[in-house]
Coordinates of C-alpha atoms and ligand atoms in Angstrom, one line a residue:
X1 CA 144.9 147.5 95.5
X2 CA 143.5 145.9 98.7
X3 CA 145.8 142.8 99.0
X4 CA 149.6 143.1 98.9
X5 CA 152.0 140.2 99.4
X6 CA 155.7 140.6 100.4
X7 CA 157.5 137.5 99.2
X8 CA 161.1 136.5 99.5
X9 CA 162.5 135.9 96.0
X10 CA 165.6 134.0 97.0
X11 CA 166.5 131.7 100.0
X12 CA 165.2 133.9 102.7
X13 CA 166.6 136.9 104.7
X14 CA 166.1 139.2 101.7
X15 CA 164.9 142.1 103.9
X16 CA 161.2 141.3 104.0
X17 CA 160.9 142.7 107.6
X18 CA 162.3 146.0 106.5
X19 CA 160.0 146.2 103.4
X20 CA 156.9 145.1 105.4
X21 CA 157.6 147.8 108.1
X22 CA 157.9 150.4 105.4
X23 CA 154.7 149.5 103.5
X24 CA 152.8 148.8 106.7
X25 CA 152.2 152.5 107.0
X26 CA 149.6 152.2 104.3
X27 CA 148.0 149.0 105.6
X28 CA 145.1 148.3 108.0
X29 CA 146.1 144.7 108.7
X30 CA 149.5 142.9 108.5
X31 CA 149.2 139.1 108.2
X32 CA 151.9 136.4 108.5
X33 CA 150.6 133.5 106.4
X34 CA 153.1 130.6 106.6
X35 CA 156.3 129.3 108.3
X36 CA 157.0 129.7 112.0
X37 CA 159.7 130.9 114.3
X38 CA 162.3 129.6 111.8
X39 CA 161.8 133.2 110.4
X40 CA 163.8 136.1 111.7
X41 CA 162.7 139.5 110.4
X42 CA 164.6 142.6 111.3
X43 CA 163.1 146.1 111.5
X44 CA 165.4 149.1 112.2
X45 CA 164.0 152.4 113.2
X46 CA 166.5 155.1 114.2
X47 CA 168.7 153.5 116.8
X48 CA 166.3 150.8 117.6
X49 CA 166.4 147.3 116.1
X50 CA 163.5 144.8 116.4
X51 CA 163.8 141.1 115.5
X52 CA 160.6 139.2 114.9
X53 CA 160.2 135.4 114.6
X54 CA 156.4 135.2 114.7
X55 CA 154.8 138.6 115.1
X56 CA 154.2 140.4 111.8
X57 CA 156.7 143.2 111.3
X58 CA 153.7 145.6 111.1
X59 CA 153.7 145.8 114.9
X60 CA 156.4 148.5 114.9
X61 CA 153.9 150.8 113.0
X62 CA 151.4 149.8 115.7
X63 CA 149.1 148.1 113.1
X64 CA 146.6 145.4 113.7
X65 CA 148.5 142.2 113.1
X66 CA 147.3 138.7 112.4
X67 CA 148.8 135.2 112.4
X68 CA 147.0 133.0 109.9
X69 CA 146.1 129.3 110.0
X70 CA 149.1 128.3 107.8
X71 CA 151.6 129.4 110.5
X72 CA 153.1 127.0 113.0
X73 CA 153.6 128.7 116.3
X74 CA 155.9 127.9 119.3
X75 CA 153.8 129.6 122.0
X76 CA 156.9 130.0 124.2
X77 CA 158.6 132.1 121.5
X78 CA 155.5 134.1 120.9
X79 CA 155.0 135.0 124.5
X80 CA 158.6 136.0 124.8
X81 CA 158.2 138.2 121.8
X82 CA 155.1 139.8 123.2
X83 CA 156.8 140.4 126.6
X84 CA 159.9 141.9 125.0
X85 CA 157.8 144.3 123.0
X86 CA 155.7 145.2 125.9
X87 CA 158.9 146.2 127.8
X88 CA 159.7 148.5 124.8
X89 CA 156.4 150.2 125.0
X90 CA 154.5 148.4 122.2
X91 CA 151.4 146.4 122.9
X92 CA 150.7 144.4 119.8
X93 CA 147.1 144.3 118.5
X94 CA 147.3 140.6 117.7
X95 CA 144.9 138.0 116.6
X96 CA 145.8 134.3 115.9
X97 CA 143.7 132.0 113.8
X98 CA 142.6 129.0 116.1
X99 CA 143.5 126.7 113.2
X100 CA 147.2 127.5 113.5
X101 CA 149.3 124.6 114.8
X102 CA 151.3 124.5 118.0
X103 CA 155.0 123.6 118.0
X104 CA 155.7 121.4 121.0
X105 CA 159.2 120.7 122.6
X106 CA 159.0 117.2 121.1
X107 CA 159.0 118.8 117.6
X108 CA 162.3 120.6 118.4
X109 CA 163.7 117.4 119.8
X110 CA 162.8 115.4 116.7
X111 CA 164.1 118.2 114.4
X112 CA 167.5 118.1 116.3
X113 CA 167.6 114.2 116.4
X114 CA 167.0 113.9 112.7
X115 CA 169.6 116.5 111.8
X116 CA 172.2 114.8 114.1
X117 CA 171.4 111.4 112.6
X118 CA 171.7 112.7 109.0
X119 CA 175.4 113.8 109.7
X120 CA 176.9 115.2 106.5
X121 CA 173.5 114.9 104.8
X122 CA 171.7 117.2 107.2
X123 CA 169.4 119.9 105.8
X124 CA 170.8 122.6 108.1
X125 CA 167.3 123.4 109.6
X126 CA 166.9 126.1 112.2
X127 CA 166.1 123.4 114.8
X128 CA 162.9 125.1 115.7
X129 CA 160.7 122.0 115.1
X130 CA 159.1 123.4 112.0
X131 CA 159.2 120.2 109.9
X132 CA 158.0 117.8 112.6
X133 CA 155.1 120.2 113.4
X134 CA 154.0 120.5 109.8
X135 CA 154.2 116.7 109.6
X136 CA 151.8 116.3 112.4
X137 CA 149.5 118.8 110.8
X138 CA 149.5 116.8 107.6
X139 CA 149.1 113.5 109.3
X140 CA 146.1 115.0 111.3
X141 CA 147.7 114.3 114.7
X142 CA 148.7 117.9 115.4
X143 CA 147.6 120.3 118.1
X144 CA 145.8 123.5 117.0
X145 CA 145.5 126.7 119.0
X146 CA 141.8 125.9 119.6
X147 CA 143.0 122.8 121.4
X148 CA 145.7 124.6 123.4
X149 CA 143.3 127.0 125.0
X150 CA 141.0 124.3 126.3
X151 CA 142.8 122.3 129.1
X152 CA 140.7 119.1 129.0
X153 CA 140.8 119.0 125.2
X154 CA 144.5 119.8 125.1
X155 CA 145.3 117.0 127.6
X156 CA 143.1 114.5 125.7
X157 CA 145.0 115.2 122.4
X158 CA 148.5 115.9 123.5
X159 CA 149.1 112.9 125.7
X160 CA 148.8 110.3 122.9
X161 CA 150.9 112.6 120.7
X162 CA 153.7 112.9 123.3
X163 CA 153.6 109.2 123.9
X164 CA 154.0 108.4 120.2
X165 CA 156.9 110.9 119.9
X166 CA 158.6 109.5 123.0
X167 CA 158.5 106.1 121.3
X168 CA 160.0 107.5 118.1
X169 CA 162.7 109.5 119.8
X170 CA 163.6 106.5 122.0
X171 CA 163.4 103.6 119.5
X172 CA 164.8 105.3 116.4
X173 CA 167.1 108.0 117.8
X174 CA 167.9 106.6 121.2
X175 CA 166.9 109.9 122.8
X176 CA 164.8 110.6 125.8
X177 CA 162.1 113.1 125.0
X178 CA 161.2 116.1 127.2
X179 CA 159.2 115.2 130.4
X180 CA 155.5 114.9 129.5
X181 CA 153.9 116.4 132.6
X182 CA 156.3 119.4 132.4
X183 CA 155.2 120.1 128.8
X184 CA 151.6 119.8 129.6
X185 CA 151.8 122.1 132.6
X186 CA 153.8 124.7 130.7
X187 CA 151.6 124.6 127.7
X188 CA 148.3 124.8 129.7
X189 CA 149.7 128.1 131.2
X190 CA 150.7 129.3 127.7
X191 CA 147.2 128.5 126.4
X192 CA 145.6 130.5 129.3
X193 CA 147.9 133.4 128.5
X194 CA 147.1 133.4 124.7
X195 CA 143.4 132.4 124.9
X196 CA 142.2 136.0 124.4
X197 CA 144.1 136.5 121.2
X198 CA 142.2 133.8 119.2
X199 CA 139.8 134.8 116.4
X200 CA 138.8 133.8 112.9
X201 CA 141.5 135.5 110.9
X202 CA 140.3 133.9 107.7
X203 CA 136.9 135.6 108.1
X204 CA 138.3 138.9 109.2
X205 CA 140.8 139.2 106.3
X206 CA 138.1 138.1 103.9
X207 CA 135.8 140.9 105.0
X208 CA 138.7 143.4 105.1
X209 CA 139.5 142.6 101.5
X210 CA 135.9 143.2 100.5
X211 CA 135.7 146.6 102.2
X212 CA 136.6 149.6 100.1
X213 CA 139.7 151.4 101.2
X214 CA 141.0 148.6 103.5
X215 CA 144.6 147.5 102.7
X216 CA 145.9 144.1 103.8
X217 CA 149.6 143.3 103.7
X218 CA 150.6 139.7 103.7
X219 CA 154.1 139.1 105.1
X220 CA 155.8 136.0 103.7
X221 CA 158.5 134.2 105.6
X222 CA 161.5 132.2 104.1
X223 CA 161.8 132.6 100.4
X224 CA 160.8 131.1 97.0
X225 CA 163.7 128.6 96.7
X226 CA 162.8 127.3 100.2
X227 CA 159.3 126.4 99.1
X228 CA 158.4 122.8 99.9
X229 CA 157.2 122.0 96.4
X230 CA 159.1 124.4 94.1
X231 CA 162.3 125.1 96.1
X232 CA 165.5 123.1 96.0
X233 CA 163.9 120.0 97.6
X234 CA 164.8 118.4 100.0
X235 CA 166.8 121.5 101.1
X236 CA 163.7 123.5 101.7
X237 CA 161.4 124.4 104.6
X238 CA 158.1 122.6 105.2
X239 CA 155.7 125.3 104.1
X240 CA 154.9 127.3 101.0
X241 CA 156.3 130.8 100.9
X242 CA 155.0 131.4 97.3
X243 CA 152.6 134.3 96.8
X244 CA 149.8 132.0 95.7
X245 CA 149.8 130.1 99.0
X246 CA 148.4 133.2 100.7
X247 CA 144.9 132.0 99.7
X248 CA 145.1 128.5 101.2
X249 CA 147.2 129.5 104.2
X250 CA 144.9 132.4 105.2
X251 CA 141.7 130.8 104.0
X252 CA 140.7 133.1 101.1
X253 CA 139.3 132.6 97.6
X254 CA 141.8 133.6 94.9
X255 CA 141.8 137.2 93.9
X256 CA 144.3 139.6 92.3
X257 CA 147.2 140.6 94.6
X258 CA 150.0 143.1 94.3
X259 CA 153.1 140.9 94.5
X260 CA 156.2 142.5 95.8
X261 CA 159.2 140.3 95.4
X262 CA 162.1 141.1 97.8
X263 CA 165.6 140.3 96.6
X264 CA 169.1 141.2 97.8
X265 CA 171.4 142.8 95.2
X266 CA 173.4 139.6 95.6
X267 CA 172.5 136.1 96.9
X268 CA 172.7 134.4 100.2
X269 CA 171.7 131.1 101.7
X270 CA 171.8 129.6 105.2
X271 CA 171.6 125.8 105.5
X272 CA 172.6 123.1 103.1
X273 CA 171.7 122.7 99.4
X274 CA 172.8 123.7 95.9
X275 CA 173.7 127.4 95.3
X276 CA 175.0 127.9 91.8
X277 CA 176.5 131.4 92.2
X278 CA 178.1 130.7 95.6
X279 CA 181.5 132.3 96.1
X280 CA 184.3 131.5 98.5
X281 CA 187.3 133.5 99.3
X282 CA 187.7 137.2 99.5
X283 CA 184.6 138.3 97.7
X284 CA 182.3 136.1 99.8
X285 CA 184.0 137.2 103.0
X286 CA 183.7 140.9 102.0
X287 CA 179.9 140.5 101.3
X288 CA 179.4 138.6 104.5
X289 CA 181.2 141.1 106.7
X290 CA 179.9 144.3 105.0
X291 CA 176.4 142.8 104.8
X292 CA 176.5 141.3 108.3
X293 CA 175.4 138.1 106.8
X294 CA 174.8 136.1 109.9
X295 CA 171.4 134.4 110.5
X296 CA 168.8 136.4 112.5
X297 CA 167.4 133.3 114.1
X298 CA 170.4 131.0 114.5
X299 CA 173.5 133.3 114.1
X300 CA 175.0 131.0 111.5
X301 CA 177.2 132.6 108.8
X302 CA 175.3 132.9 105.6
X303 CA 176.7 131.5 102.4
X304 CA 177.2 134.4 99.9
X305 CA 177.4 134.7 96.1
X306 CA 176.6 136.9 93.1
X307 CA 173.0 137.8 92.0
X308 CA 171.4 135.0 90.1
X309 CA 168.8 136.1 87.5
X310 CA 168.2 132.6 86.4
X311 CA 166.8 131.9 89.8
X312 CA 164.9 135.2 90.0
X313 CA 163.3 134.5 86.6
X314 CA 162.1 131.2 88.0
X315 CA 160.9 133.0 91.2
X316 CA 159.0 135.5 89.0
X317 CA 157.4 132.7 87.1
X318 CA 156.2 131.1 90.3
X319 CA 155.1 134.3 92.1
X320 CA 154.1 136.7 89.4
X321 CA 156.0 139.7 90.8
X322 CA 154.3 143.0 89.9
X323 CA 157.3 144.8 91.3
X324 CA 160.6 144.2 93.1
X325 CA 162.3 145.6 96.1
X326 CA 166.0 145.4 95.8
X327 CA 167.8 145.4 99.1
X328 CA 171.4 145.7 100.4
X329 CA 172.7 147.6 97.3
X330 CA 175.0 149.4 99.7
X331 CA 176.8 146.1 100.4
X332 CA 178.1 146.0 96.8
X333 CA 179.6 149.5 97.0
X334 CA 183.3 149.7 96.2
X335 CA 183.6 146.6 94.0
X336 CA 185.4 147.4 90.7
X337 CA 183.4 144.9 88.7
X338 CA 180.2 143.0 89.6
X339 CA 178.8 139.8 88.1
X340 CA 175.3 138.7 87.5
X341 CA 174.4 135.2 86.4
X342 CA 172.1 135.2 83.3
X343 CA 172.1 131.5 82.4
X344 CA 173.7 128.2 83.4
X345 CA 175.9 125.8 81.5
X346 CA 175.3 122.1 82.0
X347 CA 177.1 119.4 80.0
X348 CA 178.2 122.1 77.6
X349 CA 174.7 123.3 76.9
X350 CA 173.2 126.7 78.1
X351 CA 170.1 126.1 80.2
X352 CA 167.7 127.9 82.4
X353 CA 166.5 126.9 85.9
X354 CA 166.4 123.1 86.1
X355 CA 163.8 121.5 88.3
X356 CA 166.2 118.6 89.2
X357 CA 168.6 119.6 92.0
X358 CA 171.1 116.9 90.9
X359 CA 171.4 119.0 87.7
X360 CA 171.3 122.3 89.6
X361 CA 174.2 121.2 91.8
X362 CA 176.3 120.7 88.7
X363 CA 175.6 123.8 86.6
X364 CA 178.2 126.5 85.9
X365 CA 176.7 130.0 86.0
X366 CA 177.2 132.1 82.9
X367 CA 178.0 135.7 84.1
X368 CA 177.5 139.1 82.7
X369 CA 180.1 141.5 84.0
X370 CA 179.0 145.0 85.0
X371 CA 180.9 148.1 86.2
X372 CA 181.0 148.5 89.9
X373 CA 179.9 151.7 91.8
X374 CA 180.7 153.5 95.0
X375 CA 177.7 154.9 96.9
X376 CA 178.0 158.3 98.4
X377 CA 175.2 160.2 100.1
X378 CA 172.0 159.0 98.5
X379 CA 168.8 160.8 99.4
X380 CA 166.9 159.9 96.3
X381 CA 167.1 157.4 93.4
X382 CA 168.7 160.0 91.1
X383 CA 171.6 160.3 93.5
X384 CA 172.7 156.8 92.7
X385 CA 175.8 156.6 90.5
X386 CA 175.1 155.8 86.8
X387 CA 176.7 152.3 87.2
X388 CA 174.3 151.5 90.1
X389 CA 171.3 152.7 88.1
X390 CA 172.6 150.5 85.2
X391 CA 172.9 147.5 87.6
X392 CA 169.2 147.9 88.5
X393 CA 168.1 148.6 84.9
X394 CA 169.9 145.3 83.9
X395 CA 167.8 143.4 86.4
X396 CA 164.6 145.1 85.2
X397 CA 165.3 144.4 81.5
X398 CA 166.2 140.8 82.1
X399 CA 163.2 140.0 84.4
X400 CA 160.8 142.4 82.8
X401 CA 159.7 143.5 86.3
X402 CA 160.0 147.1 87.6
X403 CA 162.2 147.7 90.6
X404 CA 160.3 150.2 92.7
X405 CA 162.1 150.1 96.0
X406 CA 165.9 150.2 96.4
X407 CA 167.3 149.7 99.9
X408 CA 170.7 151.1 100.7
X409 CA 170.9 150.4 104.5
X410 CA 168.9 148.7 107.2
X411 CA 167.0 151.8 108.5
X412 CA 163.7 153.1 107.2
X413 CA 165.1 156.3 105.7
X414 CA 167.8 154.3 103.8
X415 CA 165.3 153.6 101.1
X416 CA 165.0 155.0 97.6
X417 CA 161.8 154.9 95.7
X418 CA 162.4 154.5 92.0
X419 CA 158.7 154.8 91.5
X420 CA 155.7 154.6 93.8
X421 CA 155.2 151.1 95.1
X422 CA 151.6 151.5 96.0
Ligands
GDP501 P1 164.1 138.9 106.4 O1 164.2 137.6 107.0 O2 163.8 138.8 104.9 O3 163.2 139.9 107.1 O4 165.6 139.5 106.5 P2 166.6 139.5 107.8 O5 166.1 140.5 108.8 O6 166.7 138.1 108.3 O7 167.9 139.9 107.2 C1 168.1 141.1 106.5 C2 169.2 141.9 107.3 O8 169.7 142.9 106.4 C3 168.7 142.6 108.5 O9 169.8 142.6 109.4 C4 168.4 144.0 108.0 O10 168.4 144.9 109.1 C5 169.4 144.2 107.0 N1 169.1 145.0 105.9 C6 167.9 145.2 105.3 N2 168.0 146.0 104.2 C7 169.3 146.4 104.1 C8 170.0 147.2 103.2 O11 169.5 147.7 102.2 N3 171.3 147.3 103.5 C9 171.9 146.8 104.6 N4 173.2 147.0 104.7 N5 171.3 146.0 105.4 C10 170.0 145.8 105.2
IMO502 P1 163.3 134.3 107.0 O1 161.8 134.5 107.1 C1 166.6 131.9 105.7 C2 166.1 127.5 106.0 C3 167.0 126.8 107.0 C4 167.2 125.5 106.3 C5 165.8 125.3 105.7 C6 164.9 124.3 106.5 O2 164.0 135.0 108.0 O3 163.7 134.7 105.6 P2 163.5 124.7 108.7 O4 164.0 125.2 110.1 O5 162.6 125.7 108.1 O6 163.1 123.3 108.7 O7 164.9 124.8 107.9 O8 165.2 126.5 105.6 N1 165.3 128.6 106.6 C7 165.6 129.9 106.4 N2 166.7 130.5 105.8 N3 165.6 132.6 106.2 C8 164.6 132.1 106.8 O9 163.5 132.8 107.2 C9 164.6 130.7 107.0 N4 163.7 129.8 107.5 C10 164.2 128.6 107.3 O10 168.3 127.5 107.2 O11 168.1 125.6 105.2
MG503 MG1 165.4 136.4 108.2

């Protein structure tokens, strides 16, 4: 199986970083295919913890890592990430596709201005300029990495863009944009620094996939319900985390992929938007505290709720999971009873996932109640209490997808293999 994609099955932060790091051992290339530094992926190895916003999590295994054309990159964040790793003794073997777009400080400024202007109606973005950068890409006004590394070409393209943004920030939002000449100078330096990392990632991955024995791991960012088209629009991100988007975002023809969906044993969401199984009060507080449910990128408290199989069924339909990695099972340890949503009730009728978020925001989840469990020492899947195994079996039966990986803690060794994932 040469191509494997790790995709978030929920609203992000499912533990994709941990699963990518684990499976990277078997990979020759680890590729980020969408999103930007709105992502925050955590890898824990022994006493060390790594947080990545742009670099693929495969760097910890010292793998060749790639950032594909579908990613939007803030070069300031990337350079900081590279420097931090260098100090920790890791020199990433990185290549960036020159078609990837550059996030500029005006994108951050616009993201923030829009959120502030929206007041109560804000999306709760990460403020990293992701939406405005993808907008420029779609409107064909954006700056690509191939522009950034060529000073004359960069100046020619960026000045009109900065001027247009200054008008927008000033006239619509009454804000003064960041100083043009400072941006240009800083970014020319960043371009010089990163010039050596550019290369045709599309071509390279294509050829790796055609070489016997080479394994490519695609690391998704965000999650299925944050997908621009199929998520809870407009409370979504501006890219396509779905497994199928690997092809367009990396620049590959469609071919069969192993699709590993990553889901927590419960549900979380950070930012605004509907969340049918959301809890408040003691249960939510307990999950948040035990699960340390605070954003990796922004530190915001995550909203918490029970596992939602209506949503995961929809995610399976969209991504075609061949297997699931279930994370954070340890966080549910000690509850007497656990609940899992299996359908929704709307206007007195039982329904599945509705595409209309006005409906989604009004549904009442219908729950199945399962016995809780307390985890003791677990070195293998068989060590899990019967009730925990039943919790997992219930998910498998409902979704008709095998759970191969069960995660019971942030560290590499806190992982149980129910069956061989690869
Ligand atoms: P990602 O964005 O999908 O990579 O996930 P994040 O890194 O943003 O958030 C997941 C958090 O849960 C990180 O702090 C991980 O170290 C942690 N984590 C991952 N798996 C487990 C697990 O099985 N149990 C616990 N308690 N923490 C986990
Ligand atoms: P990882 O890869 C969780 C959410 C934001 C907001 C919405 C839009 O770590 O799972 P944006 O800044 O993208 O315009 O914000 O998307 N969001 C994430 N939530 N995990 C992420 O990434 C996210 N990236 C964006 O909170 O609701
Ligand atoms: Mg995250």
